[in-house]
CSV table of C-alpha atoms and ligand atoms in Angstrom, one decimal:
chain,number,residue,atom,x,y,z
B,26,MET,CA,6.4,28.2,-11.9
B,27,LYS,CA,4.7,24.9,-12.6
B,28,LYS,CA,6.6,22.3,-14.6
B,29,ARG,CA,5.1,21.6,-18.0
B,30,VAL,CA,3.8,18.2,-19.0
B,31,LEU,CA,2.7,17.1,-22.5
B,32,THR,CA,1.7,14.1,-24.5
B,33,GLY,CA,-0.2,13.2,-27.7
B,34,LEU,CA,-2.1,10.3,-29.1
B,35,GLN,CA,-2.9,9.3,-32.7
B,36,PRO,CA,-6.4,9.5,-33.8
B,37,THR,CA,-6.3,6.2,-35.7
B,38,GLY,CA,-9.5,4.4,-34.7
B,39,VAL,CA,-10.8,4.2,-31.0
B,40,ILE,CA,-7.9,4.1,-28.5
B,41,THR,CA,-7.0,1.0,-26.5
B,42,LEU,CA,-6.8,0.1,-22.8
B,43,GLY,CA,-3.0,0.2,-23.5
B,44,ASN,CA,-3.2,3.9,-24.6
B,45,TYR,CA,-5.4,4.7,-21.6
B,46,ILE,CA,-3.1,3.1,-19.0
B,47,GLY,CA,0.1,4.1,-20.8
B,48,ALA,CA,-0.6,7.8,-21.4
B,49,ILE,CA,-4.0,9.1,-20.4
B,50,LYS,CA,-4.2,8.0,-17.0
B,51,GLN,CA,-0.8,9.3,-16.2
B,52,MET,CA,-1.9,12.7,-17.6
B,53,ILE,CA,-4.9,12.6,-15.2
B,54,GLU,CA,-2.6,12.0,-12.3
B,55,PHE,CA,-0.4,15.0,-13.4
B,56,GLN,CA,-3.1,17.5,-14.2
B,57,GLU,CA,-3.4,18.5,-10.4
B,58,GLU,CA,0.2,19.5,-10.2
B,59,TYR,CA,1.5,20.5,-13.6
B,60,ASP,CA,0.8,22.8,-16.5
B,61,SER,CA,-0.6,20.1,-18.7
B,62,TYR,CA,-1.0,19.8,-22.4
B,63,ILE,CA,-2.5,16.9,-24.3
B,64,PHE,CA,-3.1,17.0,-28.1
B,65,ILE,CA,-4.3,14.9,-31.0
B,66,ALA,CA,-1.5,13.8,-33.2
B,67,ASP,CA,-3.3,13.9,-36.4
B,68,MET,CA,-0.2,14.6,-38.5
B,69,HIS,CA,1.5,11.5,-37.1
B,70,ALA,CA,-1.4,9.4,-38.2
B,71,ILE,CA,-0.9,10.2,-41.9
B,72,THR,CA,2.5,8.7,-42.0
B,73,ILE,CA,0.4,5.6,-42.9
B,74,ASN,CA,-2.5,5.6,-45.2
B,75,GLN,CA,-5.8,7.0,-43.6
B,76,ASP,CA,-9.3,7.3,-45.0
B,77,PRO,CA,-9.8,11.2,-44.7
B,78,ILE,CA,-13.5,11.0,-43.5
B,79,GLU,CA,-12.7,8.4,-40.9
B,80,LEU,CA,-9.6,10.4,-39.7
B,81,ARG,CA,-11.7,13.6,-39.3
B,82,ASN,CA,-14.4,11.7,-37.3
B,83,ASN,CA,-11.8,10.2,-35.1
B,84,ILE,CA,-10.2,13.4,-34.1
B,85,LYS,CA,-13.3,14.8,-32.4
B,86,SER,CA,-14.1,11.5,-30.9
B,87,LEU,CA,-10.7,11.4,-29.5
B,88,VAL,CA,-11.1,14.7,-27.8
B,89,ALA,CA,-14.3,13.6,-26.3
B,90,LEU,CA,-12.7,10.4,-25.1
B,91,TYR,CA,-9.9,12.3,-23.4
B,92,MET,CA,-12.4,14.3,-21.4
B,93,ALA,CA,-14.5,11.2,-20.7
B,94,CYS,CA,-11.3,9.6,-19.3
B,95,GLY,CA,-11.1,12.4,-16.8
B,96,ILE,CA,-8.8,14.9,-18.7
B,97,ASP,CA,-10.2,18.1,-17.3
B,98,PHE,CA,-10.3,20.9,-19.8
B,99,ASN,CA,-9.9,23.4,-17.1
B,100,LYS,CA,-6.6,22.0,-16.1
B,101,ASN,CA,-5.3,21.0,-19.5
B,102,THR,CA,-4.6,22.6,-22.8
B,103,ILE,CA,-6.3,20.4,-25.4
B,104,TYR,CA,-5.4,20.9,-29.0
B,105,ILE,CA,-5.1,19.4,-32.6
B,106,GLN,CA,-1.5,19.1,-33.8
B,107,SER,CA,-2.4,20.3,-37.4
B,108,ASP,CA,-4.3,23.3,-36.2
B,109,ASN,CA,-0.8,24.9,-35.6
B,110,PRO,CA,1.1,25.6,-38.7
B,111,TYR,CA,4.4,26.3,-36.9
B,112,ILE,CA,4.9,22.7,-35.7
B,113,ALA,CA,5.5,21.4,-39.2
B,114,ASN,CA,7.9,24.3,-39.9
B,115,ILE,CA,9.8,23.8,-36.7
B,116,SER,CA,9.9,19.9,-37.6
B,117,TRP,CA,11.6,20.8,-40.9
B,118,MET,CA,14.2,23.0,-39.1
B,119,LEU,CA,14.9,20.1,-36.7
B,120,GLU,CA,15.0,17.5,-39.5
B,121,CYS,CA,17.8,19.4,-41.0
B,122,ASN,CA,19.7,19.0,-37.8
B,123,THR,CA,18.9,15.2,-37.4
B,124,TYR,CA,20.8,12.3,-39.0
B,125,TYR,CA,19.4,9.7,-41.3
B,126,GLY,CA,21.3,7.2,-39.4
B,127,GLU,CA,19.5,8.2,-36.1
B,128,LEU,CA,16.1,7.9,-37.6
B,129,SER,CA,16.7,4.7,-39.5
B,130,ARG,CA,17.8,3.0,-36.3
B,131,MET,CA,14.4,3.8,-34.4
B,132,THR,CA,12.9,0.4,-33.4
B,133,GLN,CA,9.4,1.6,-34.5
B,134,PHE,CA,10.7,2.5,-37.9
B,135,LYS,CA,12.4,-0.7,-38.3
B,136,ASP,CA,9.3,-2.7,-37.4
B,137,LYS,CA,6.9,-0.7,-39.5
B,138,SER,CA,9.0,-0.4,-42.5
B,139,LYS,CA,9.5,-4.1,-42.6
B,140,LYS,CA,5.7,-4.7,-42.7
B,141,ASN,CA,5.2,-2.4,-45.7
B,142,ALA,CA,7.9,-2.0,-48.4
B,143,ASN,CA,6.1,1.0,-49.7
B,144,PHE,CA,6.5,3.1,-46.6
B,145,THR,CA,6.5,6.9,-46.9
B,146,SER,CA,9.4,9.2,-45.9
B,147,GLY,CA,7.1,10.5,-43.1
B,148,LEU,CA,7.4,7.1,-41.4
B,149,LEU,CA,11.1,7.8,-41.1
B,150,THR,CA,10.9,11.4,-40.0
B,151,TYR,CA,8.0,10.8,-37.6
B,152,PRO,CA,10.2,11.1,-34.5
B,153,VAL,CA,11.5,14.6,-35.6
B,154,LEU,CA,7.8,15.8,-35.7
B,155,MET,CA,7.4,14.3,-32.3
B,156,ALA,CA,10.5,16.3,-31.2
B,157,ALA,CA,8.9,19.4,-32.6
B,158,ASP,CA,5.6,18.8,-30.7
B,159,ILE,CA,7.7,18.4,-27.4
B,160,LEU,CA,10.5,21.1,-27.8
B,161,ALA,CA,8.3,23.8,-29.3
B,162,MET,CA,6.2,23.7,-26.2
B,163,ASP,CA,8.9,24.1,-23.8
B,164,THR,CA,8.2,20.8,-22.2
B,165,ASP,CA,9.7,19.3,-19.0
B,166,TYR,CA,8.1,15.9,-18.9
B,167,VAL,CA,6.5,13.6,-21.5
B,168,PRO,CA,4.4,10.7,-20.1
B,169,VAL,CA,4.3,7.9,-22.4
B,170,GLY,CA,4.3,4.1,-22.8
B,171,ILE,CA,7.6,2.4,-23.2
B,172,ASP,CA,7.2,2.1,-26.9
B,173,GLN,CA,7.6,5.8,-27.2
B,174,LYS,CA,10.6,6.1,-25.0
B,175,GLN,CA,13.2,5.9,-27.7
B,176,HIS,CA,11.5,8.8,-29.6
B,177,VAL,CA,11.5,11.1,-26.5
B,178,GLU,CA,15.1,10.3,-26.0
B,179,LEU,CA,15.8,11.2,-29.6
B,180,ALA,CA,14.0,14.6,-29.0
B,181,ARG,CA,16.5,15.0,-26.2
B,182,ASP,CA,19.4,14.3,-28.3
B,183,ILE,CA,18.2,16.7,-31.0
B,184,ALA,CA,17.5,19.4,-28.4
B,185,ILE,CA,21.0,19.0,-26.9
B,186,ARG,CA,22.7,19.2,-30.4
B,187,TYR,CA,20.7,22.2,-31.6
B,188,ASN,CA,21.5,24.1,-28.5
B,189,LYS,CA,25.2,23.4,-28.9
B,190,LYS,CA,25.1,24.6,-32.5
B,191,TYR,CA,22.7,27.5,-32.3
B,192,GLY,CA,22.8,28.6,-28.6
B,193,GLU,CA,20.4,27.8,-25.7
B,194,THR,CA,17.1,27.4,-27.2
B,195,PHE,CA,15.2,24.3,-25.9
B,196,LYS,CA,14.6,22.7,-22.6
B,197,ILE,CA,15.7,19.1,-22.4
B,198,PRO,CA,12.5,17.0,-21.9
B,199,GLU,CA,12.3,13.9,-19.9
B,200,PRO,CA,10.1,10.9,-20.6
B,201,ILE,CA,8.0,9.7,-17.7
B,202,ILE,CA,7.2,6.0,-17.7
B,203,LYS,CA,5.7,4.4,-14.9
B,204,SER,CA,6.8,1.2,-13.2
B,205,THR,CA,3.6,-0.7,-14.2
B,206,GLY,CA,1.4,-0.4,-17.1
B,207,THR,CA,4.1,0.9,-19.5
B,208,LYS,CA,3.3,-1.9,-22.0
B,209,ILE,CA,-0.1,-3.5,-22.0
B,210,MET,CA,0.1,-6.6,-24.1
B,211,ASP,CA,-2.4,-8.2,-26.6
B,212,LEU,CA,-4.7,-10.5,-24.7
B,213,GLN,CA,-4.4,-13.2,-27.3
B,214,TYR,CA,-0.6,-12.9,-28.0
B,215,PRO,CA,0.8,-11.7,-24.7
B,216,ASP,CA,4.3,-11.4,-26.3
B,217,LYS,CA,3.0,-8.6,-28.5
B,218,LYS,CA,2.1,-5.0,-27.5
B,219,MET,CA,-1.8,-4.4,-27.5
B,220,SER,CA,-2.1,-2.3,-30.6
B,221,LYS,CA,-4.9,-0.6,-32.5
B,222,SER,CA,-3.6,-2.0,-35.6
B,223,SER,CA,-3.5,-5.6,-34.5
B,224,GLU,CA,-5.2,-8.0,-37.1
B,225,ASN,CA,-6.9,-10.0,-34.3
B,226,GLN,CA,-9.3,-7.8,-32.4
B,227,LYS,CA,-10.0,-10.4,-29.8
B,228,GLY,CA,-6.7,-9.5,-28.2
B,229,VAL,CA,-7.4,-5.7,-28.1
B,230,ILE,CA,-9.6,-3.8,-25.9
B,231,ARG,CA,-10.9,-0.5,-27.1
B,232,LEU,CA,-12.3,2.2,-25.0
B,233,LEU,CA,-15.6,2.1,-26.7
B,234,ASP,CA,-16.1,-1.6,-27.2
B,235,ASP,CA,-19.3,-3.3,-26.2
B,236,LEU,CA,-18.9,-4.2,-22.6
B,237,ASN,CA,-20.1,-7.8,-23.0
B,238,VAL,CA,-17.6,-8.2,-25.7
B,239,VAL,CA,-14.8,-6.8,-23.3
B,240,ARG,CA,-15.7,-9.3,-20.6
B,241,LYS,CA,-15.5,-12.1,-23.2
B,242,LYS,CA,-12.0,-10.9,-24.5
B,243,ILE,CA,-10.7,-11.0,-20.9
B,244,MET,CA,-12.2,-14.3,-20.0
B,245,SER,CA,-10.7,-15.7,-23.2
B,246,ALA,CA,-7.2,-14.2,-22.6
B,247,THR,CA,-4.3,-16.5,-23.1
B,248,THR,CA,-2.8,-17.7,-19.8
B,249,ASP,CA,-0.7,-20.9,-19.1
B,250,SER,CA,-1.2,-24.2,-17.2
B,251,GLU,CA,0.4,-23.4,-13.9
B,252,MET,CA,-2.7,-21.9,-12.2
B,253,VAL,CA,-0.7,-19.5,-9.9
B,254,VAL,CA,-1.5,-15.8,-10.2
B,255,LYS,CA,2.2,-14.7,-10.1
B,256,PHE,CA,3.9,-12.0,-12.1
B,257,ASP,CA,6.6,-13.5,-14.3
B,258,THR,CA,6.7,-11.9,-17.9
B,259,VAL,CA,9.1,-14.6,-19.1
B,260,ASN,CA,7.1,-17.7,-18.2
B,261,LYS,CA,3.7,-16.3,-17.6
B,262,PRO,CA,3.2,-13.4,-19.9
B,263,GLY,CA,-0.7,-13.6,-20.2
B,264,ILE,CA,-1.1,-13.7,-16.4
B,265,SER,CA,1.5,-11.0,-15.9
B,266,ASN,CA,-0.3,-8.8,-18.4
B,267,LEU,CA,-3.6,-9.3,-16.5
B,268,ILE,CA,-2.0,-8.6,-13.2
B,269,ASN,CA,-0.4,-5.4,-14.8
B,270,ILE,CA,-4.0,-4.3,-16.1
B,271,TYR,CA,-5.4,-4.9,-12.7
B,272,SER,CA,-2.7,-3.3,-10.9
B,273,SER,CA,-2.8,-0.1,-13.0
B,274,LEU,CA,-6.6,0.3,-12.8
B,275,THR,CA,-6.8,-0.2,-9.1
B,276,ASN,CA,-3.7,1.5,-8.2
B,277,LYS,CA,-2.5,-1.6,-6.2
B,278,SER,CA,1.0,-2.8,-6.5
B,279,ILE,CA,1.9,-6.0,-8.2
B,280,LYS,CA,2.8,-7.6,-4.8
B,281,GLU,CA,-0.7,-6.6,-3.5
B,282,VAL,CA,-2.3,-8.2,-6.5
B,283,GLU,CA,-0.4,-11.4,-6.2
B,284,SER,CA,-1.4,-11.7,-2.5
B,285,GLU,CA,-5.1,-10.7,-3.3
B,286,PHE,CA,-5.3,-13.7,-5.7
B,287,LYS,CA,-2.9,-16.2,-4.1
B,288,ASP,CA,-5.8,-18.7,-3.5
B,289,SER,CA,-7.7,-18.0,-6.7
B,290,ASN,CA,-8.0,-20.0,-9.8
B,291,TYR,CA,-7.6,-18.2,-13.2
B,292,GLY,CA,-11.4,-18.1,-13.8
B,293,ASN,CA,-11.9,-16.2,-10.6
B,294,PHE,CA,-9.0,-13.8,-11.2
B,295,LYS,CA,-10.1,-13.1,-14.9
B,296,THR,CA,-13.7,-12.4,-13.6
B,297,LYS,CA,-12.2,-9.8,-11.1
B,298,VAL,CA,-10.0,-8.3,-13.9
B,299,ALA,CA,-13.0,-8.0,-16.1
B,300,ASP,CA,-15.1,-6.4,-13.4
B,301,VAL,CA,-12.6,-3.8,-12.9
B,302,VAL,CA,-12.1,-3.2,-16.6
B,303,VAL,CA,-15.8,-3.0,-17.4
B,304,ASP,CA,-16.3,-0.7,-14.3
B,305,VAL,CA,-13.8,1.8,-15.8
B,306,LEU,CA,-15.0,1.5,-19.3
B,307,SER,CA,-18.7,1.7,-18.5
B,308,ASP,CA,-17.9,5.1,-16.7
B,309,ILE,CA,-15.8,6.5,-19.7
B,310,GLN,CA,-18.6,5.3,-22.2
B,311,ASN,CA,-21.3,7.1,-20.4
B,312,LYS,CA,-19.4,10.4,-20.0
B,313,TYR,CA,-18.3,10.0,-23.7
B,314,ASN,CA,-21.9,9.8,-24.9
B,315,GLU,CA,-22.7,13.1,-23.1
B,316,ILE,CA,-19.6,14.9,-24.3
B,317,ILE,CA,-19.8,13.9,-27.9
B,318,ASN,CA,-23.4,15.2,-28.3
B,319,GLY,CA,-22.5,18.4,-26.4
B,320,ASP,CA,-21.2,21.7,-27.9
B,321,LYS,CA,-18.1,22.3,-25.9
B,322,ILE,CA,-15.5,20.5,-27.9
B,323,ASP,CA,-14.9,23.3,-30.6
B,324,GLU,CA,-14.5,26.0,-27.9
B,325,ILE,CA,-12.0,23.9,-26.1
B,326,LEU,CA,-10.0,23.2,-29.2
B,327,ASP,CA,-10.0,26.9,-30.3
B,328,HIS,CA,-8.6,27.9,-26.9
B,329,GLY,CA,-6.0,25.1,-27.0
B,330,MET,CA,-5.0,25.9,-30.6
B,331,LEU,CA,-4.3,29.6,-29.7
B,332,LYS,CA,-2.2,28.8,-26.7
B,333,ASN,CA,-0.2,26.1,-28.7
B,334,ILE,CA,0.5,28.7,-31.5
B,335,GLU,CA,1.4,31.4,-29.0
B,336,ILE,CA,4.0,29.3,-27.4
B,337,SER,CA,5.5,27.6,-30.4
B,338,LYS,CA,5.5,30.8,-32.5
B,339,VAL,CA,8.3,32.2,-30.2
B,340,PHE,CA,10.5,29.0,-30.9
B,341,TYR,CA,9.8,29.4,-34.5
B,342,GLU,CA,10.8,33.0,-34.8
B,343,LYS,CA,14.0,32.3,-32.7
B,344,MET,CA,15.1,29.2,-34.8
B,345,LYS,CA,14.6,31.1,-38.0
B,346,LYS,CA,16.8,33.9,-36.9
B,347,SER,CA,19.4,31.6,-35.3
B,348,ILE,CA,19.6,29.4,-38.4
B,349,GLY,CA,19.7,32.3,-40.9
B,350,LEU,CA,16.4,32.0,-42.6
B,351,GLY,CA,14.3,34.7,-44.1
B,352,ARG,CA,15.1,38.5,-44.3
B,353,LYS,CA,17.1,40.4,-41.7
E,15,LIG,P1,0.3,6.4,-30.0
E,15,LIG,O1,-0.9,7.0,-30.5
E,15,LIG,O2,0.9,5.1,-30.8
E,15,LIG,O3,0.0,6.0,-28.6
E,15,LIG,C1,-0.3,6.9,-27.6
E,15,LIG,C2,0.2,6.6,-26.3
E,15,LIG,O4,-0.1,5.4,-25.7
E,15,LIG,C3,0.9,4.6,-25.4
E,15,LIG,N1,0.7,3.2,-25.8
E,15,LIG,C4,0.7,2.2,-24.8
E,15,LIG,N2,1.0,2.2,-23.6
E,15,LIG,C5,1.0,0.9,-22.8
E,15,LIG,N3,0.6,-0.2,-23.5
E,15,LIG,C6,0.4,-0.3,-24.7
E,15,LIG,N4,-0.1,-1.4,-25.3
E,15,LIG,C7,0.4,1.0,-25.4
E,15,LIG,N5,0.1,1.3,-26.7
E,15,LIG,C8,0.4,2.6,-26.9
E,15,LIG,C9,2.1,5.1,-26.2
E,15,LIG,O5,3.3,4.9,-25.6
E,15,LIG,C10,1.8,6.6,-26.2
E,15,LIG,O6,2.3,7.2,-25.0
E,15,LIG,N6,4.1,9.3,-31.6
E,15,LIG,C11,3.0,9.1,-30.5
E,15,LIG,C12,2.1,10.3,-30.4
E,15,LIG,C13,2.9,11.6,-30.2
E,15,LIG,C14,3.5,12.0,-29.0
E,15,LIG,C15,4.0,13.4,-29.4
E,15,LIG,C16,3.5,11.6,-27.7
E,15,LIG,C17,3.1,12.5,-31.2
E,15,LIG,N7,3.9,13.6,-30.6
E,15,LIG,C18,4.8,14.1,-28.4
E,15,LIG,C19,4.2,12.3,-26.7
E,15,LIG,C20,4.8,13.7,-27.2
E,15,LIG,C21,2.3,7.9,-30.8
E,15,LIG,O7,2.1,7.6,-32.0
E,15,LIG,O8,1.4,7.5,-29.9
């Protein structure tokens, strides 16, 4: 039987080049070989305040973007997290088997709760919902960027603990993190992750950005004064980030990229990086415009929803029974 791979992205605004390289591109590579699931994590999105109309528009737009990026709906099950009522129920049963201490130690929770004193309890329990997404789908592998690694590891801990307490129920999932592109950094502040929520949009490339603007963002990326295209994240975070982007999009190794540009100045190097990024994005944008105006999306999501429900319902029933909920 094929191994199962699963990942999700939040529909909060247009996804970034970081999301594409860290998660979607990996899924495209895996779809040939694995039983693949990719979903829209809309329930995760509401852990912080969202405008309802914008959120709903972003959901379909993200499905169209998945497909425009190369997620093949014949090889992947694509669904919306909130279309399946079992996930939140499973999440609750898992929450009652997860410790407050574990959740409050998560790096993302610590960062985000520091930024806003009025954070919701959903921000704290967010990784358990993620564990429910993963475990209730009998997942083997979870391709993510490095920022989500800790959450996948927590899902493993929760599964192991649950299996010990209630008997063999869940598979123990493994995060898949590539050697390059696991954390694309902000172009202006290369010590920070490229993030949708960044205040300065000059450092963030979104997949639907105007291509001239994309070029400008890359050309004005922060570098250093050394003028050597060399991978060194400590002393040359800006250049290393551009090398990382170039390497991920061309499938060349870091060493190959360094040697390709050993005689280049930063201007030439940035132009080449911009060419590659613009090429990839222009292709995605053309496809996106066709898909978003087509009528296939609802059919794909209905199919995905049914499959997601069918698999998770079995876990839901089994959990209820082992935990002692409901009637005999
Ligand atoms: P989200 O929406 O924040 O990010 C989606 C994916 O993109 C990766 N990523 C990056 N990779 C490289 N460089 C970056 N700058 C960068 N920024 C983001 C993330 O690591 C992630 O893989 N909680 C998840 C969504 C989720 C999920 C799941 C994922 C919900 N349930 C179950 C896997 C399995 C999230 O908020 O991702």
